[in-house]
Every structure is written in structure tokens, then in C-alpha cells.
Coordinates of C-alpha atoms and ligand atoms in Angstrom, one line a residue:
X1 CA -56.3 -67.1 62.0
X2 CA -54.0 -69.4 63.4
X3 CA -56.3 -72.0 63.7
X4 CA -56.7 -71.5 59.9
X5 CA -52.7 -71.8 59.4
X6 CA -52.5 -74.8 61.8
X7 CA -55.0 -76.8 59.6
X8 CA -54.1 -75.5 56.3
X9 CA -51.0 -77.1 56.8
X10 CA -49.5 -74.5 53.5
X11 CA -46.7 -73.5 54.2
X12 CA -47.1 -70.1 52.2
X13 CA -49.9 -69.5 54.1
X14 CA -47.9 -69.9 57.4
X15 CA -44.9 -67.6 56.0
X16 CA -47.9 -64.9 54.9
X17 CA -48.9 -65.4 58.3
X18 CA -45.7 -64.5 59.7
X19 CA -44.8 -62.2 57.4
X20 CA -47.8 -60.2 58.2
X21 CA -47.3 -60.3 62.2
X22 CA -43.8 -59.3 61.8
X23 CA -44.9 -56.1 60.1
X24 CA -47.6 -55.3 62.5
X25 CA -45.0 -55.4 64.9
X26 CA -42.3 -52.7 62.8
X27 CA -45.7 -50.7 62.5
X28 CA -46.3 -51.1 66.1
X29 CA -42.6 -49.7 66.9
X30 CA -42.2 -47.2 64.2
X31 CA -45.4 -45.2 64.7
X32 CA -45.5 -42.7 67.1
X33 CA -48.5 -42.8 69.7
X34 CA -51.2 -40.6 69.4
X35 CA -52.9 -38.1 71.8
X36 CA -56.3 -40.2 73.1
X37 CA -58.1 -36.6 72.3
X38 CA -57.2 -35.1 69.2
X39 CA -55.2 -38.0 67.5
X40 CA -51.8 -35.5 67.4
X41 CA -48.6 -37.5 68.3
X42 CA -47.8 -38.1 72.1
X43 CA -44.6 -39.0 73.8
X44 CA -45.9 -42.0 76.0
X45 CA -49.4 -43.0 76.2
X46 CA -52.5 -41.0 77.3
X47 CA -53.5 -37.5 76.1
X48 CA -51.2 -34.6 74.7
X49 CA -50.0 -32.0 77.3
X50 CA -52.3 -29.5 75.6
X51 CA -55.4 -31.7 75.9
X52 CA -54.4 -32.6 79.5
X53 CA -54.4 -29.0 80.4
X54 CA -58.1 -28.9 79.0
X55 CA -59.3 -31.2 81.4
X56 CA -61.1 -30.5 84.4
X57 CA -59.9 -33.4 86.6
X58 CA -62.0 -32.8 89.9
X59 CA -60.1 -32.6 93.4
X60 CA -61.1 -31.5 96.3
X61 CA -63.3 -29.7 97.9
X62 CA -66.4 -31.5 97.0
X63 CA -69.2 -32.2 98.6
X64 CA -68.8 -36.0 100.0
X65 CA -72.1 -37.4 98.9
X66 CA -72.5 -36.4 95.7
X67 CA -69.0 -35.5 94.6
X68 CA -69.8 -32.1 93.1
X69 CA -67.2 -29.3 93.6
X70 CA -67.1 -26.8 95.9
X71 CA -66.1 -23.1 94.3
X72 CA -64.2 -22.9 98.4
X73 CA -63.8 -25.0 101.1
X74 CA -67.0 -25.3 103.2
X75 CA -65.2 -27.6 105.7
X76 CA -65.0 -31.0 106.5
X77 CA -67.9 -33.2 106.0
X78 CA -70.3 -30.6 104.5
X79 CA -72.7 -31.8 102.2
X80 CA -73.9 -29.9 99.0
X81 CA -77.6 -28.1 98.8
X82 CA -78.8 -30.7 96.1
X83 CA -77.6 -33.4 98.5
X84 CA -79.7 -32.0 101.0
X85 CA -82.9 -31.5 99.4
X86 CA -82.9 -34.3 96.9
X87 CA -80.9 -37.5 98.4
X88 CA -79.8 -40.0 96.2
X89 CA -80.0 -43.4 96.7
X90 CA -76.7 -44.2 96.2
X91 CA -74.1 -43.2 98.9
X92 CA -71.5 -41.2 97.5
X93 CA -70.8 -40.3 93.7
X94 CA -67.1 -39.5 92.4
X95 CA -65.8 -38.5 88.8
X96 CA -62.8 -38.0 87.2
X97 CA -63.4 -35.1 85.2
X98 CA -66.2 -32.4 84.8
X99 CA -68.0 -33.0 81.6
X100 CA -66.6 -30.8 79.0
X101 CA -65.3 -30.7 75.4
X102 CA -62.3 -32.8 76.0
X103 CA -64.4 -35.3 78.1
X104 CA -67.2 -35.3 75.9
X105 CA -64.6 -36.0 72.6
X106 CA -63.0 -39.0 74.6
X107 CA -67.0 -40.1 75.6
X108 CA -68.2 -40.0 72.3
X109 CA -64.9 -41.6 70.8
X110 CA -65.5 -44.5 73.4
X111 CA -69.2 -44.9 73.0
X112 CA -69.6 -44.1 68.9
X113 CA -66.6 -45.0 67.6
X114 CA -65.4 -48.3 69.1
X115 CA -62.3 -46.7 70.6
X116 CA -62.2 -49.2 73.2
X117 CA -57.6 -48.2 73.9
X118 CA -59.5 -45.4 75.8
X119 CA -60.6 -47.6 78.4
X120 CA -57.5 -48.1 80.4
X121 CA -56.5 -44.0 80.4
X122 CA -60.0 -43.3 81.6
X123 CA -60.4 -46.0 83.8
X124 CA -56.9 -45.1 85.6
X125 CA -58.2 -41.7 86.2
X126 CA -61.6 -43.0 87.5
X127 CA -59.9 -45.2 89.7
X128 CA -57.6 -42.6 90.9
X129 CA -60.8 -40.3 91.6
X130 CA -62.7 -43.5 93.1
X131 CA -59.8 -44.2 95.2
X132 CA -61.8 -43.5 98.5
X133 CA -65.2 -45.7 97.4
X134 CA -63.0 -48.8 95.4
X135 CA -60.7 -48.8 99.1
X136 CA -64.1 -50.4 100.3
X137 CA -65.8 -52.0 98.0
X138 CA -66.6 -55.4 97.0
X139 CA -67.7 -55.7 93.8
X140 CA -67.9 -52.9 90.3
X141 CA -71.4 -53.3 88.7
X142 CA -71.5 -51.6 84.6
X143 CA -74.7 -49.5 83.8
X144 CA -75.9 -51.8 81.6
X145 CA -77.2 -50.9 78.0
X146 CA -81.0 -51.8 76.7
X147 CA -79.7 -54.9 74.3
X148 CA -81.0 -53.2 71.5
X149 CA -78.5 -50.2 72.0
X150 CA -76.1 -52.4 72.9
X151 CA -76.3 -54.6 69.5
X152 CA -75.8 -51.6 67.6
X153 CA -72.8 -50.3 69.3
X154 CA -71.7 -53.6 69.7
X155 CA -70.1 -53.0 73.3
X156 CA -71.1 -51.4 76.5
X157 CA -68.9 -48.6 77.5
X158 CA -69.8 -48.7 81.1
X159 CA -68.8 -52.1 80.9
X160 CA -65.8 -51.3 78.9
X161 CA -64.7 -48.3 81.9
X162 CA -65.7 -51.5 84.6
X163 CA -62.8 -53.7 83.5
X164 CA -60.4 -50.9 83.2
X165 CA -61.1 -50.2 86.7
X166 CA -61.0 -53.9 87.7
X167 CA -57.2 -54.4 86.3
X168 CA -56.4 -51.0 88.1
X169 CA -58.0 -51.9 91.5
X170 CA -58.2 -55.8 91.7
X171 CA -61.9 -55.3 92.3
X172 CA -63.9 -57.7 90.5
X173 CA -66.5 -56.9 87.8
X174 CA -70.3 -58.2 88.5
X175 CA -71.5 -59.1 84.9
X176 CA -75.0 -59.3 83.7
X177 CA -76.0 -58.4 87.3
X178 CA -77.9 -55.6 86.4
X179 CA -80.6 -55.5 83.8
X180 CA -82.2 -52.9 81.8
X181 CA -85.7 -54.8 81.5
X182 CA -87.2 -51.9 79.6
X183 CA -86.1 -49.8 76.5
X184 CA -85.7 -46.2 78.1
X185 CA -84.8 -42.7 75.9
X186 CA -81.6 -41.1 75.8
X187 CA -81.7 -38.9 78.5
X188 CA -80.3 -35.9 76.7
X189 CA -82.9 -33.4 76.6
X190 CA -84.9 -34.4 78.7
X191 CA -85.7 -32.4 82.1
X192 CA -84.7 -33.3 85.4
X193 CA -88.0 -34.8 86.1
X194 CA -88.4 -36.3 82.7
X195 CA -85.2 -38.2 82.9
X196 CA -86.4 -39.8 86.2
X197 CA -90.0 -40.8 85.1
X198 CA -87.7 -42.1 82.0
X199 CA -85.6 -44.5 84.0
X200 CA -88.0 -45.7 86.9
X201 CA -88.1 -49.4 87.0
X202 CA -86.1 -49.7 83.9
X203 CA -83.3 -52.0 85.8
X204 CA -83.4 -55.3 87.8
X205 CA -81.3 -57.3 88.9
X206 CA -81.1 -60.9 87.8
X207 CA -82.5 -63.1 89.9
X208 CA -79.9 -66.1 89.3
X209 CA -77.1 -63.4 89.6
X210 CA -78.6 -61.5 92.7
X211 CA -75.8 -63.9 95.1
X212 CA -73.2 -61.7 93.5
X213 CA -74.1 -58.3 95.3
X214 CA -75.9 -59.3 98.0
X215 CA -74.8 -58.0 101.1
X216 CA -71.6 -56.4 99.3
X217 CA -70.3 -53.0 98.9
X218 CA -71.0 -51.9 95.1
X219 CA -69.6 -49.8 93.1
X220 CA -71.6 -48.4 90.2
X221 CA -69.6 -47.8 87.0
X222 CA -70.9 -45.3 84.0
X223 CA -69.2 -42.8 81.3
X224 CA -71.2 -39.7 82.7
X225 CA -73.2 -38.6 85.3
X226 CA -75.8 -35.7 84.3
X227 CA -79.0 -35.1 86.8
X228 CA -77.9 -39.0 88.2
X229 CA -81.8 -40.4 87.6
X230 CA -79.8 -43.2 85.6
X231 CA -77.6 -44.0 88.7
X232 CA -80.3 -43.8 91.1
X233 CA -82.9 -46.0 89.4
X234 CA -79.5 -48.7 89.3
X235 CA -78.7 -47.8 92.6
X236 CA -82.5 -48.5 93.7
X237 CA -82.7 -52.3 91.6
X238 CA -79.1 -53.1 93.5
X239 CA -80.6 -52.0 97.0
X240 CA -83.7 -53.7 97.1
X241 CA -81.6 -56.6 95.5
X242 CA -80.1 -56.5 99.2
X243 CA -76.9 -55.2 98.1
X244 CA -75.1 -53.6 101.1
X245 CA -74.1 -50.0 100.0
X246 CA -74.0 -48.4 96.5
X247 CA -71.5 -45.9 95.4
X248 CA -71.0 -44.2 92.5
X249 CA -68.1 -43.7 89.9
X250 CA -68.3 -42.4 86.5
X251 CA -65.8 -40.5 84.1
X252 CA -67.2 -37.3 83.9
X253 CA -69.8 -35.7 85.7
X254 CA -72.1 -32.5 84.4
X255 CA -71.2 -29.5 86.9
X256 CA -74.1 -26.9 86.9
X257 CA -71.5 -24.0 86.9
X258 CA -74.3 -21.2 87.6
X259 CA -75.6 -22.9 91.2
X260 CA -74.1 -21.6 93.9
X261 CA -71.6 -24.4 95.6
X262 CA -73.6 -24.3 98.9
Ligands
ZN1 ZN1 -54.2 -33.9 72.1

């Protein structure tokens, strides 16, 4: 737009552009900020008190391996049954919140409604939840979309979250390192074993970008962790390409409340 104005040399156009810019500035100041979940006016930036109260931030005690919250503290270093019975390829997973109503609203808004303005706040919460992982990390890798899905959504929500965490932590995002080499079904509605076979072999590290993760400690970034099958498939691909370690940081994780904590 600025280039248009400059090249046209029309004083009228320049004036109109300047006026539009000024009007936008006034609007930015005059409009109250809205809660990123329910769109009610809110003081500052983020979620309103009601939505904040409904978000379930994950705090200790949790499984040091999978990040699954424990109902009671089993003592330092004790793993969940899931981590012992079916250890994933990744070293550790952490999530900012449980995947429930408000979390789902935020994830869907980011994913399907182009609400990229949500990414900085979600990334901030993720950076806090993943402090331990980020403290040891060399590089962030977002879970890639298949290009067709990426095209229809226009951008990758995991990429947006990874960029927000990059800004928070200073740890760089390795772009286009991990690729989805075959289309996968939506994981929603699939059983645990179907999820695993759906994503098995679906990811590959791009050979010309492999040096960006070789010998490095990677934090894989995604929006939601359900069974962990996608994260596990990505971690396998990264480790095969000789990443030193892979941890997983997500915005929200599904927590099966019916299972005993340990
Ligand atoms: Zn709200």
C-alpha cells in the first residue's frame, strides 16, 4: 500500500492513506481489548477473569516424563503408569493447560478462524509450562501440516505457536525441517492404535535441512496432545535424523480423568 502511494505520486491518495492510518490509530486506542476466548471487554491483554478461572493450567505434581497431572504427589521422580508401560520416543512432554472447553475455544479459534492474535498469549503460557525443557533446548520445531491442509487454513497453527515461544525464549525455530510426507487423516475419532498407524512414517526430516537439528536438543511444538501418536512419530523422524534429544511442548493436552494417577 505504501508502495502504491509512493509510485502514484497523487497527493489525494497520500492524504487518504494518511487519514486511514490516523483513523486506525484512533480506533486502536478507543476500542477496549477483548477477552481472547469470549470476546468480552477485558483490562489489559489476554483472557477475562471468568475464562481464566475456567482454564485448567497444569501445575506439579505431574509425571516427569509425560507431563500427565497426578491427583496426589507420589514423590520425586516417580513416573506415571503410561510412561512405564508405553514409553514414547520423545524424552519429556509438557502442556500449558488441560484440553477442556475454554482451551478448545482457543485452539479452534487459532486453527480455523485465523485468530493469529491468540498465539502470543498461548505461547507465553506454553513458555512458562515448558521452562525446564526450553532451558536445555537448542531449537524449536513445529509439527508440520500437510501442504493441502496448510493451504486451506493458510497458515500452520503450530508454526504460529513456535514463533511466539521463539520470541519469549530466544530459542530459534528451525523452519521447514520436519515435513509431512504423506497425508494423514484427522486424528479425531480414531482409536489409540489407529492414531499410531495413521501417523506412522508420515514425517521426515528434509535432508538439506537436517544439519539444523543434528546433535541438537529439539523442542517439538504443537497445539494439542491427545494420544501422543503425532508427537511420537515426529520425534522418531527427528531422532532418526540424529537430533540429540526431542522434548514436546503443547498448548493443551487431553487428560483422561478416568484413569488412576499412578
Ligand atoms: Zn472471557
